[in-house]
Amino acid sequence: MAKTKIAVLVSGGGTNLQALIDAQSRGEIPSGEIVLVISNKADAYALERAAQAGIPGVVITKKGCGGDQEAFEDAIMAQLAACDIDLIVLAGFMAILSQRFTDTYPKRILNVHPSLIPSFCGEGFYGLRVHQAALDKGVQVTGATVHFVNEIPDGGEIILQKAVEIEDGDTPEILQRRVMEQAEWILLPRAVEIVSEKLMNT
Ligand code: GAR
């Protein structure tokens, strides 16, 4: 049976992409294969990581599409179709996708979010802002969530979650790193294998 073809969408450093690449090379994603990386930022370091792993990387920016959301999404969808993509993984992808986009791929888009959803999620909660909000609230436990993407930002079905302790003296940067190491980089490859395996058998 053919492996699930995976596209990873990125915007920045790409440590979650790296976790997927590393898991794949350790044989931990036997049901899927990362065949494409799409970045909406031309200078994303994630593109370098893709190149080093021999995975084609493509830049599609909203600006390059005349600032038009529909044209931006059409360009992404055309690229996904050209590569026969079965599963889309948002790994630090910092652009909102419309319902028109999410409805096109039901239960075929995954996202990793750096909190225990439903805390600190939804519009405006991304990257370090999520960790800043957790520290401002004074919660003692945070974590990460991998979920399916639907039309509600961070509102789709939860696949995996893992808790991470907040420690005295944490800054958003220190907490972000701990949540990545103890949760995101572990959960995302696992979730990708779980969903790839299901898609392979449908
Ligand atoms: C990660 O912490 C990811 O969970 C978060 O951005 C970071 C990207 O890092 N995503 C969101 O906040 C999405 N709402 P990376 O580029 O090194 O993977």
PDB file of N, CA and C in Angstrom, residues 61-69 71-72:
ATOM      1  N   THR A  61       3.862  33.312  -0.717  1.00  0.00           N
ATOM      2  CA  THR A  61       3.526  34.389   0.217  1.00  0.00           C
ATOM      3  C   THR A  61       2.210  35.047  -0.212  1.00  0.00           C
ATOM      4  N   LYS A  62       1.526  35.593   0.791  1.00  0.00           N
ATOM      5  CA  LYS A  62       0.265  36.283   0.490  1.00  0.00           C
ATOM      6  C   LYS A  62       0.566  37.525  -0.350  1.00  0.00           C
ATOM      7  N   LYS A  63       1.678  38.176  -0.014  1.00  0.00           N
ATOM      8  CA  LYS A  63       2.086  39.370  -0.764  1.00  0.00           C
ATOM      9  C   LYS A  63       2.311  39.023  -2.235  1.00  0.00           C
ATOM     10  N   GLY A  64       2.952  37.891  -2.456  1.00  0.00           N
ATOM     11  CA  GLY A  64       3.217  37.435  -3.821  1.00  0.00           C
ATOM     12  C   GLY A  64       1.939  37.110  -4.582  1.00  0.00           C
ATOM     13  N   CYS A  65       0.838  36.977  -3.837  1.00  0.00           N
ATOM     14  CA  CYS A  65      -0.458  36.691  -4.451  1.00  0.00           C
ATOM     15  C   CYS A  65      -1.320  37.954  -4.423  1.00  0.00           C
ATOM     16  N   GLY A  66      -0.661  39.104  -4.468  1.00  0.00           N
ATOM     17  CA  GLY A  66      -1.369  40.394  -4.499  1.00  0.00           C
ATOM     18  C   GLY A  66      -2.079  40.718  -3.199  1.00  0.00           C
ATOM     19  N   GLY A  67      -1.630  40.061  -2.096  1.00  0.00           N
ATOM     20  CA  GLY A  67      -2.258  40.325  -0.800  1.00  0.00           C
ATOM     21  C   GLY A  67      -3.642  39.719  -0.680  1.00  0.00           C
ATOM     22  N   ASP A  68      -3.987  38.857  -1.608  1.00  0.00           N
ATOM     23  CA  ASP A  68      -5.348  38.303  -1.655  1.00  0.00           C
ATOM     24  C   ASP A  68      -5.391  36.905  -1.021  1.00  0.00           C
ATOM     25  N   GLN A  69      -6.215  36.749   0.013  1.00  0.00           N
ATOM     26  CA  GLN A  69      -6.279  35.470   0.748  1.00  0.00           C
ATOM     27  C   GLN A  69      -6.692  34.313  -0.160  1.00  0.00           C
ATOM     28  N   ALA A  71      -6.400  34.001  -3.434  1.00  0.00           N
ATOM     29  CA  ALA A  71      -5.328  33.670  -4.379  1.00  0.00           C
ATOM     30  C   ALA A  71      -4.185  32.942  -3.673  1.00  0.00           C
ATOM     31  N   PHE A  72      -3.896  33.373  -2.433  1.00  0.00           N
ATOM     32  CA  PHE A  72      -2.856  32.733  -1.608  1.00  0.00           C
ATOM     33  C   PHE A  72      -3.206  31.267  -1.368  1.00  0.00           C
TER      34      PHE A  72
END
